[in-house]
Amino acid sequence: MNKKEVANIRKQFKLDHDLLNIYDILNVYITKETNEIYHWERLPFELVDREKQELYMGNFKKLLTGELDQKLFELRFQEAAEEPAQVLLHQALVSGDPEEWQDLMLMLVERMLADAKYERDMVVTFVRGQYYMPTKARNDEAEESEKNEVFAHPFILCSVNSTEKQRKTLLFDYVEREFKYNVIVDPIIKLSTPEQGFLYPSVTDNYSDVNRILYCTGKSNFPDPHFVEQVLNGERSVTALEERAIFEDIVKEVAGEQLDSATIAQVYEEINRVIEINEETKEEEPPKLDYKDLERVLNASGVEDVTTEKVERAFETIVDNKNYEMKATSVLPKFTSKSIKIETKVATISVSPQDLRYIKQVNYQGKRCIMIEVDEDVAIEGFTLASETLLS
């Protein structure tokens, strides 16, 4: 599943969208004290108040928002699972009986509660429905409407949301003309910040892929291992943060611990070029870097003594697999935003990978200093800094 496919699905989650039908919604309330289901409710989605429908749509859209391998993870199912979640989900997907679907989703909730303890009351929301995706890119000159050629995709979506207590407030009663202390015991369901969830099935080349599931987490680079492995029976997925750490360790193994800023900037520029070429050629799969690609990147960046054997050995040392492939988008910090943080005891400097070349670490009078090249005068609190000439 690529980011374009995710975006196409996400944008359909709005009221009255003619390419989306939601049939049923099931809400399950879990109390933290007992770690049990306190209440559940299933309704046809069309019978839900419109104001509530809008809140749910916002929740679903938020759940599906984020970068792949950071907040969204496409997972394969474990082949050796004893009671495969895939079987349960597929049975629920093809079931035309709302009660059977409901019972299967409640079974999934029971799996969520096993060996897990929640710090707050939780609400698990399931919906089942169908969305449609075009079979080909839209041709504005064609007389046929985009809707005439679409694939139907039955789906199940789950959103897990925490709750919070409402604040104690002081109110003024206009009728009685008095100030009142107001305490509301009903918890607020935090639909705007889902904790985690999933979309089943995933999509590959605009086709439903029942052998994969899209897991969503509210906290970047921190998928819930219990939910992924025990509830969904998904295979462990490498996060972008972990992949970047792998990349850094391999580069250190090949080039050493110390690199100047210009070399690091050139490495990032070479990787960004790989991503740009992939986008220009409109490749569906994200670009990946194997040991041959990394050898080329390091050589093009001016790193000395880089050989195929050296890079292969680094891959085997760090990941125990010389044929391992890293996603280029995972190892590269956001190229045009200030995604790199340089932290010192006196200041934190934010800079984009493409501007890293303008920052250098230098020795001045026996002290290490950060030097930043600027094109214009620097102003601090309304004062323009005077330029000083440093003599070694």
Tab-separated table of C-alpha atoms in Angstrom:
chain	number	residue	atom	x	y	z
A	1	MET	CA	0.000	0.000	0.000
A	2	ASN	CA	1.431	3.375	-0.937
A	3	LYS	CA	0.644	6.886	0.262
A	4	LYS	CA	-1.470	7.643	-2.825
A	5	GLU	CA	-3.762	4.695	-2.118
A	6	VAL	CA	-4.076	5.729	1.530
A	7	ALA	CA	-4.880	9.309	0.498
A	8	ASN	CA	-7.553	8.128	-1.961
A	9	ILE	CA	-9.286	6.170	0.798
A	10	ARG	CA	-8.930	8.870	3.449
A	11	LYS	CA	-10.476	11.627	1.340
A	12	GLN	CA	-13.670	9.594	0.944
A	13	PHE	CA	-14.438	9.699	4.650
A	14	LYS	CA	-16.829	12.604	4.626
A	15	LEU	CA	-20.595	12.807	4.781
A	16	ASP	CA	-22.593	12.319	1.595
A	17	HIS	CA	-19.574	11.152	-0.406
A	18	ASP	CA	-20.975	9.230	-3.362
A	19	LEU	CA	-18.037	6.770	-3.418
A	20	LEU	CA	-18.474	5.647	0.195
A	21	ASN	CA	-21.173	3.635	1.936
A	22	ILE	CA	-21.024	2.855	5.660
A	23	TYR	CA	-23.558	0.249	6.701
A	24	ASP	CA	-23.163	-0.350	10.432
A	25	ILE	CA	-21.334	1.102	13.402
A	26	LEU	CA	-20.502	-0.699	16.640
A	27	ASN	CA	-19.278	1.146	19.751
A	28	VAL	CA	-17.808	-0.784	22.677
A	29	TYR	CA	-17.088	0.890	26.048
A	30	ILE	CA	-14.318	-0.635	28.201
A	31	THR	CA	-13.783	0.342	31.845
A	32	LYS	CA	-10.222	0.524	33.155
A	33	GLU	CA	-11.179	-0.749	36.643
A	34	THR	CA	-12.558	-4.094	35.472
A	35	ASN	CA	-10.846	-4.248	32.075
A	36	GLU	CA	-14.122	-5.556	30.719
A	37	ILE	CA	-16.800	-4.530	28.256
A	38	TYR	CA	-19.209	-2.260	30.148
A	39	HIS	CA	-21.565	-1.535	27.255
A	40	TRP	CA	-21.822	-1.958	23.499
A	41	GLU	CA	-24.186	-0.557	20.912
A	42	ARG	CA	-24.692	-1.351	17.215
A	43	LEU	CA	-26.689	0.806	14.839
A	44	PRO	CA	-27.139	1.236	11.109
A	45	PHE	CA	-24.911	4.217	10.368
A	46	GLU	CA	-27.709	6.048	8.571
A	47	LEU	CA	-29.716	6.119	11.842
A	48	VAL	CA	-26.929	7.891	13.731
A	49	ASP	CA	-27.506	11.627	14.283
A	50	ARG	CA	-25.820	13.678	11.591
A	51	GLU	CA	-23.769	15.612	14.148
A	52	LYS	CA	-22.400	12.316	15.484
A	53	GLN	CA	-21.730	11.081	11.953
A	54	GLU	CA	-19.544	14.135	11.353
A	55	LEU	CA	-17.566	13.416	14.531
A	56	TYR	CA	-17.044	9.800	13.496
A	57	MET	CA	-15.941	10.789	9.983
A	58	GLY	CA	-13.389	13.162	11.474
A	59	ASN	CA	-12.160	10.343	13.699
A	60	PHE	CA	-11.758	7.916	10.789
A	61	LYS	CA	-9.960	10.493	8.658
A	62	LYS	CA	-7.608	11.319	11.546
A	63	LEU	CA	-6.904	7.615	12.068
A	64	LEU	CA	-5.780	7.254	8.441
A	65	THR	CA	-3.595	10.384	8.541
A	66	GLY	CA	0.178	10.101	8.804
A	67	GLU	CA	3.296	8.825	7.102
A	68	LEU	CA	3.726	5.186	6.167
A	69	ASP	CA	6.119	3.331	8.494
A	70	GLN	CA	5.683	6.090	11.066
A	71	LYS	CA	1.970	6.153	11.919
A	72	LEU	CA	0.601	3.774	9.283
A	73	PHE	CA	1.968	0.251	8.890
A	74	GLU	CA	0.943	-2.283	6.283
A	75	LEU	CA	1.274	-5.663	7.984
A	76	ARG	CA	1.345	-9.198	6.697
A	77	PHE	CA	-0.459	-11.744	8.838
A	78	GLN	CA	1.544	-14.319	10.766
A	79	GLU	CA	1.346	-17.690	9.070
A	80	ALA	CA	1.667	-19.722	12.268
A	81	ALA	CA	-1.012	-18.005	14.390
A	82	GLU	CA	-3.122	-20.514	16.356
A	83	GLU	CA	-6.396	-18.581	16.071
A	84	PRO	CA	-5.725	-16.294	13.117
A	85	ALA	CA	-7.239	-12.832	13.285
A	86	GLN	CA	-7.214	-12.908	9.487
A	87	VAL	CA	-9.842	-15.678	9.466
A	88	LEU	CA	-12.041	-13.743	11.896
A	89	LEU	CA	-11.708	-10.501	9.944
A	90	HIS	CA	-12.320	-12.132	6.574
A	91	GLN	CA	-15.423	-13.883	7.898
A	92	ALA	CA	-16.701	-10.547	9.200
A	93	LEU	CA	-15.852	-8.861	5.907
A	94	VAL	CA	-17.914	-11.238	3.770
A	95	SER	CA	-20.766	-11.650	6.234
A	96	GLY	CA	-24.010	-10.045	5.167
A	97	ASP	CA	-25.479	-10.460	8.657
A	98	PRO	CA	-24.983	-7.405	10.931
A	99	GLU	CA	-25.374	-9.551	14.063
A	100	GLU	CA	-22.691	-12.002	12.952
A	101	TRP	CA	-20.378	-9.085	12.131
A	102	GLN	CA	-21.102	-7.615	15.555
A	103	ASP	CA	-20.304	-10.871	17.371
A	104	LEU	CA	-17.035	-11.269	15.488
A	105	MET	CA	-15.980	-7.718	16.351
A	106	LEU	CA	-16.808	-8.335	20.024
A	107	MET	CA	-14.557	-11.397	19.851
A	108	LEU	CA	-11.809	-9.106	18.560
A	109	VAL	CA	-12.367	-6.769	21.512
A	110	GLU	CA	-11.940	-9.715	23.878
A	111	ARG	CA	-8.554	-10.306	22.258
A	112	MET	CA	-7.694	-6.659	22.924
A	113	LEU	CA	-8.483	-7.113	26.617
A	114	ALA	CA	-6.428	-10.294	27.046
A	115	ASP	CA	-3.067	-9.594	28.723
A	116	ALA	CA	-3.561	-5.847	28.404
A	117	LYS	CA	-4.355	-3.159	30.964
A	118	TYR	CA	-5.649	0.265	29.970
A	119	GLU	CA	-4.900	3.375	31.998
A	120	ARG	CA	-8.215	5.020	31.048
A	121	ASP	CA	-11.668	3.980	29.997
A	122	MET	CA	-11.561	3.186	26.288
A	123	VAL	CA	-14.061	3.176	23.427
A	124	VAL	CA	-13.532	0.870	20.460
A	125	THR	CA	-15.469	1.849	17.332
A	126	PHE	CA	-15.995	-0.466	14.371
A	127	VAL	CA	-17.646	0.336	11.075
A	128	ARG	CA	-18.243	-1.829	8.050
A	129	GLY	CA	-18.951	-0.517	4.619
A	130	GLN	CA	-17.748	-0.190	1.067
A	131	TYR	CA	-15.741	2.406	-0.800
A	132	TYR	CA	-15.068	2.703	-4.518
A	133	MET	CA	-11.852	3.485	-6.354
A	134	PRO	CA	-11.409	4.263	-10.067
A	135	THR	CA	-10.026	1.488	-12.234
A	136	LYS	CA	-7.820	4.008	-14.047
A	137	ALA	CA	-6.799	7.639	-13.927
A	138	ARG	CA	-9.568	10.052	-14.743
A	139	ASN	CA	-9.667	11.419	-18.267
A	140	ASP	CA	-11.365	14.818	-18.221
A	141	GLU	CA	-11.870	14.727	-21.990
A	142	ALA	CA	-13.660	11.411	-21.906
A	143	GLU	CA	-17.431	11.423	-21.917
A	144	GLU	CA	-17.547	8.612	-19.358
A	145	SER	CA	-17.766	9.667	-15.746
A	146	GLU	CA	-15.089	8.485	-13.340
A	147	LYS	CA	-17.832	6.645	-11.463
A	148	ASN	CA	-18.604	4.393	-14.419
A	149	GLU	CA	-15.420	2.383	-13.925
A	150	VAL	CA	-14.692	1.733	-10.265
A	151	PHE	CA	-13.675	-1.162	-8.049
A	152	ALA	CA	-15.853	-1.828	-5.003
A	153	HIS	CA	-13.877	-2.441	-1.809
A	154	PRO	CA	-15.737	-3.863	1.210
A	155	PHE	CA	-13.883	-2.860	4.390
A	156	ILE	CA	-13.837	-2.944	8.173
A	157	LEU	CA	-12.360	-0.022	10.057
A	158	CYS	CA	-11.562	0.045	13.776
A	159	SER	CA	-10.647	3.071	15.909
A	160	VAL	CA	-9.540	2.787	19.543
A	161	ASN	CA	-10.060	6.001	21.516
A	162	SER	CA	-9.339	6.946	25.105
A	163	THR	CA	-11.606	9.008	27.345
A	164	GLU	CA	-11.029	11.835	29.781
A	165	LYS	CA	-13.028	13.372	32.590
A	166	GLN	CA	-14.644	16.718	32.019
A	167	ARG	CA	-13.262	19.688	33.916
A	168	LYS	CA	-15.024	21.147	36.920
A	169	THR	CA	-16.438	24.539	35.977
A	170	LEU	CA	-18.193	27.541	37.457
A	171	LEU	CA	-21.386	28.530	35.645
A	172	PHE	CA	-23.730	31.497	35.809
A	173	ASP	CA	-27.436	30.632	35.801
A	174	TYR	CA	-29.295	33.384	33.932
A	175	VAL	CA	-32.701	32.270	35.213
A	176	GLU	CA	-31.822	31.924	38.905
A	177	ARG	CA	-29.217	34.704	38.698
A	178	GLU	CA	-26.625	32.834	40.656
A	179	PHE	CA	-23.212	31.280	40.226
A	180	LYS	CA	-23.202	27.487	40.274
A	181	TYR	CA	-20.513	24.855	40.643
A	182	ASN	CA	-20.930	22.455	37.765
A	183	VAL	CA	-19.661	18.882	37.827
A	184	ILE	CA	-20.286	16.598	34.836
A	185	VAL	CA	-19.394	12.976	35.427
A	186	ASP	CA	-19.855	11.812	31.811
A	187	PRO	CA	-16.448	11.163	30.207
A	188	ILE	CA	-15.391	12.756	26.923
A	189	ILE	CA	-14.460	10.347	24.127
A	190	LYS	CA	-11.366	11.718	22.414
A	191	LEU	CA	-12.372	11.101	18.803
A	192	SER	CA	-9.971	13.740	17.504
A	193	THR	CA	-6.915	11.830	18.753
A	194	PRO	CA	-7.362	8.091	18.133
A	195	GLU	CA	-4.916	5.863	20.010
A	196	GLN	CA	-4.724	3.174	17.327
A	197	GLY	CA	-6.838	1.090	14.967
A	198	PHE	CA	-6.823	-0.627	11.603
A	199	LEU	CA	-8.306	-0.814	8.125
A	200	TYR	CA	-8.960	-4.266	6.681
A	201	PRO	CA	-8.222	-5.302	4.033
A	202	SER	CA	-5.233	-3.366	2.757
A	203	VAL	CA	-4.951	-2.309	-0.896
A	204	THR	CA	-2.294	-3.283	-3.449
A	205	ASP	CA	-2.396	-1.764	-6.945
A	206	ASN	CA	-6.009	-0.679	-6.350
A	207	TYR	CA	-7.060	-4.228	-5.431
A	208	SER	CA	-8.163	-5.364	-1.977
A	209	ASP	CA	-5.436	-7.462	-0.378
A	210	VAL	CA	-7.005	-9.745	2.242
A	211	ASN	CA	-3.562	-11.040	3.242
A	212	ARG	CA	-2.543	-7.651	4.623
A	213	ILE	CA	-3.955	-5.134	7.055
A	214	LEU	CA	-3.232	-1.429	7.567
A	215	TYR	CA	-2.437	-0.801	11.229
A	216	CYS	CA	-2.640	2.784	12.486
A	217	THR	CA	-1.034	4.209	15.629
A	218	GLY	CA	-1.557	7.615	17.188
A	219	LYS	CA	2.078	7.855	18.313
A	220	SER	CA	4.635	8.064	15.513
A	221	ASN	CA	7.148	5.209	15.360
A	222	PHE	CA	5.617	3.457	18.375
A	223	PRO	CA	3.185	0.743	17.255
A	224	ASP	CA	1.608	-1.245	20.091
A	225	PRO	CA	3.328	-4.685	20.062
A	226	HIS	CA	0.396	-6.386	21.841
A	227	PHE	CA	-2.170	-5.023	19.412
A	228	VAL	CA	-0.042	-5.787	16.345
A	229	GLU	CA	1.122	-9.279	17.268
A	230	GLN	CA	-1.499	-10.682	19.655
A	231	VAL	CA	-4.715	-8.977	18.507
A	232	LEU	CA	-4.119	-8.720	14.755
A	233	ASN	CA	-1.513	-11.505	14.471
A	234	GLY	CA	0.507	-9.162	12.271
A	235	GLU	CA	4.186	-9.588	11.547
A	236	ARG	CA	6.538	-7.166	13.241
A	237	SER	CA	7.178	-4.115	11.053
A	238	VAL	CA	10.300	-1.932	11.057
A	239	THR	CA	9.472	1.696	11.837
A	240	ALA	CA	11.006	4.608	9.957
A	241	LEU	CA	12.869	5.549	13.141
A	242	GLU	CA	14.378	2.061	13.391
A	243	GLU	CA	15.263	2.035	9.700
A	244	ARG	CA	17.023	5.383	10.009
A	245	ALA	CA	19.054	4.008	12.929
A	246	ILE	CA	20.010	0.991	10.770
A	247	PHE	CA	21.079	3.311	7.949
A	248	GLU	CA	23.188	5.444	10.290
A	249	ASP	CA	24.904	2.380	11.785
A	250	ILE	CA	25.727	0.993	8.328
A	251	VAL	CA	27.173	4.332	7.169
A	252	LYS	CA	29.274	4.564	10.354
A	253	GLU	CA	30.503	1.026	9.760
A	254	VAL	CA	31.647	1.995	6.246
A	255	ALA	CA	32.762	5.620	6.643
A	256	GLY	CA	33.617	5.880	10.340
A	257	GLU	CA	32.017	7.820	13.178
A	258	GLN	CA	32.961	11.298	11.957
A	259	LEU	CA	31.759	13.009	8.781
A	260	ASP	CA	31.784	16.705	7.938
A	261	SER	CA	28.497	18.505	7.351
A	262	ALA	CA	29.113	18.920	3.607
A	263	THR	CA	29.486	15.139	3.178
A	264	ILE	CA	26.362	14.398	5.238
A	265	ALA	CA	24.435	16.994	3.211
A	266	GLN	CA	25.629	15.372	-0.032
A	267	VAL	CA	24.542	11.912	1.177
A	268	TYR	CA	21.063	13.258	1.886
A	269	GLU	CA	20.974	15.027	-1.479
A	270	GLU	CA	21.859	11.815	-3.319
A	271	ILE	CA	19.093	9.920	-1.497
A	272	ASN	CA	16.618	12.697	-2.220
A	273	ARG	CA	17.559	12.425	-5.909
A	274	VAL	CA	16.600	8.731	-5.799
A	275	ILE	CA	13.205	9.682	-4.355
A	276	GLU	CA	12.655	12.422	-6.951
A	277	ILE	CA	13.438	10.054	-9.838
A	278	ASN	CA	10.963	7.568	-8.393
A	279	GLU	CA	8.275	10.268	-8.270
A	280	GLU	CA	9.051	11.494	-11.798
A	281	THR	CA	8.689	7.985	-13.199
A	282	LYS	CA	5.466	7.585	-11.153
A	283	GLU	CA	6.570	4.301	-9.626
A	284	GLU	CA	3.927	2.865	-7.296
A	285	GLU	CA	6.413	1.214	-4.907
A	286	PRO	CA	8.566	3.475	-2.701
A	287	PRO	CA	12.272	3.518	-3.661
A	288	LYS	CA	14.595	1.262	-1.678
A	289	LEU	CA	18.328	1.246	-1.060
A	290	ASP	CA	20.310	-1.994	-1.103
A	291	TYR	CA	24.055	-2.325	-0.571
A	292	LYS	CA	24.779	-1.445	-4.230
A	293	ASP	CA	22.682	1.736	-3.998
A	294	LEU	CA	24.336	2.771	-0.757
A	295	GLU	CA	27.788	2.172	-2.243
A	296	ARG	CA	26.903	4.505	-5.121
A	297	VAL	CA	25.481	7.145	-2.752
A	298	LEU	CA	28.584	7.158	-0.552
A	299	ASN	CA	30.970	7.287	-3.499
A	300	ALA	CA	29.001	10.148	-5.089
A	301	SER	CA	29.137	11.992	-1.762
A	302	GLY	CA	32.911	11.901	-1.580
A	303	VAL	CA	33.317	9.288	1.143
A	304	GLU	CA	36.756	7.714	0.761
A	305	ASP	CA	37.678	4.032	0.464
A	306	VAL	CA	34.164	2.763	-0.220
A	307	THR	CA	34.101	-0.683	-1.801
A	308	THR	CA	31.394	-3.222	-2.547
A	309	GLU	CA	32.929	-5.681	-0.104
A	310	LYS	CA	33.052	-3.066	2.647
A	311	VAL	CA	29.374	-2.126	2.227
A	312	GLU	CA	28.274	-5.771	2.019
A	313	ARG	CA	30.165	-6.519	5.224
A	314	ALA	CA	28.498	-3.540	6.943
A	315	PHE	CA	25.031	-4.806	5.979
A	316	GLU	CA	25.858	-8.265	7.312
A	317	THR	CA	27.255	-6.806	10.548
A	318	ILE	CA	24.308	-4.503	11.289
A	319	VAL	CA	21.276	-6.421	9.972
A	320	ASP	CA	22.807	-9.856	9.317
A	321	ASN	CA	21.608	-9.726	5.710
A	322	LYS	CA	23.613	-8.235	2.850
A	323	ASN	CA	20.468	-8.169	0.667
A	324	TYR	CA	18.472	-6.045	3.122
A	325	GLU	CA	16.695	-3.085	1.495
A	326	MET	CA	15.930	0.205	3.261
A	327	LYS	CA	13.142	2.546	2.228
A	328	ALA	CA	14.721	5.768	1.010
A	329	THR	CA	11.892	7.836	2.472
A	330	SER	CA	12.524	6.321	5.920
A	331	VAL	CA	16.254	7.060	6.113
A	332	LEU	CA	15.999	10.630	4.789
A	333	PRO	CA	14.833	13.395	7.161
A	334	LYS	CA	12.205	15.659	5.579
A	335	PHE	CA	14.348	17.290	2.930
A	336	THR	CA	12.846	20.774	2.670
A	337	SER	CA	11.800	21.304	6.301
A	338	LYS	CA	13.977	21.950	9.345
A	339	SER	CA	13.934	18.299	10.346
A	340	ILE	CA	17.504	18.030	11.677
A	341	LYS	CA	18.141	19.178	15.238
A	342	ILE	CA	21.679	20.112	16.345
A	343	GLU	CA	21.630	20.258	20.123
A	344	THR	CA	24.291	21.975	22.233
A	345	LYS	CA	24.308	23.049	25.877
A	346	VAL	CA	23.513	26.659	24.906
A	347	ALA	CA	21.186	26.285	21.904
A	348	THR	CA	19.247	23.945	19.655
A	349	ILE	CA	19.631	24.629	15.933
A	350	SER	CA	17.040	23.375	13.433
A	351	VAL	CA	18.093	22.971	9.827
A	352	SER	CA	16.886	21.185	6.703
A	353	PRO	CA	19.053	18.458	5.118
A	354	GLN	CA	19.542	20.593	2.004
A	355	ASP	CA	20.939	23.478	4.121
A	356	LEU	CA	23.184	21.346	6.309
A	357	ARG	CA	26.179	22.266	4.137
A	358	TYR	CA	26.032	25.834	5.514
A	359	ILE	CA	26.817	24.644	9.034
A	360	LYS	CA	30.317	23.611	10.121
A	361	GLN	CA	32.015	22.583	13.319
A	362	VAL	CA	35.306	24.462	13.649
A	363	ASN	CA	38.096	24.861	16.209
A	364	TYR	CA	38.664	28.444	17.355
A	365	GLN	CA	41.183	29.319	20.056
A	366	GLY	CA	41.166	25.743	21.249
A	367	LYS	CA	37.384	25.530	21.485
A	368	ARG	CA	34.885	23.715	19.294
A	369	CYS	CA	32.378	26.101	17.719
A	370	ILE	CA	29.395	25.883	15.359
A	371	MET	CA	29.745	28.210	12.375
A	372	ILE	CA	26.680	29.041	10.266
A	373	GLU	CA	27.010	30.709	6.884
A	374	VAL	CA	24.344	33.411	6.357
A	375	ASP	CA	23.459	35.618	3.378
A	376	GLU	CA	22.270	38.664	5.323
A	377	ASP	CA	22.614	40.418	8.658
A	378	VAL	CA	21.242	38.598	11.681
A	379	ALA	CA	18.828	40.461	13.966
A	380	ILE	CA	18.314	39.585	17.630
A	381	GLU	CA	15.531	41.286	19.594
A	382	GLY	CA	15.531	44.179	17.132
A	383	PHE	CA	19.319	44.628	17.174
A	384	THR	CA	21.462	43.844	14.137
A	385	LEU	CA	24.515	41.809	15.069
A	386	ALA	CA	27.866	43.408	14.286
A	387	SER	CA	30.148	41.273	12.119
A	388	GLU	CA	33.460	40.196	13.621
A	389	THR	CA	36.532	39.030	11.760
A	390	LEU	CA	38.033	35.955	13.374
A	391	LEU	CA	41.759	35.446	13.091
A	392	SER	CA	43.258	32.080	13.753
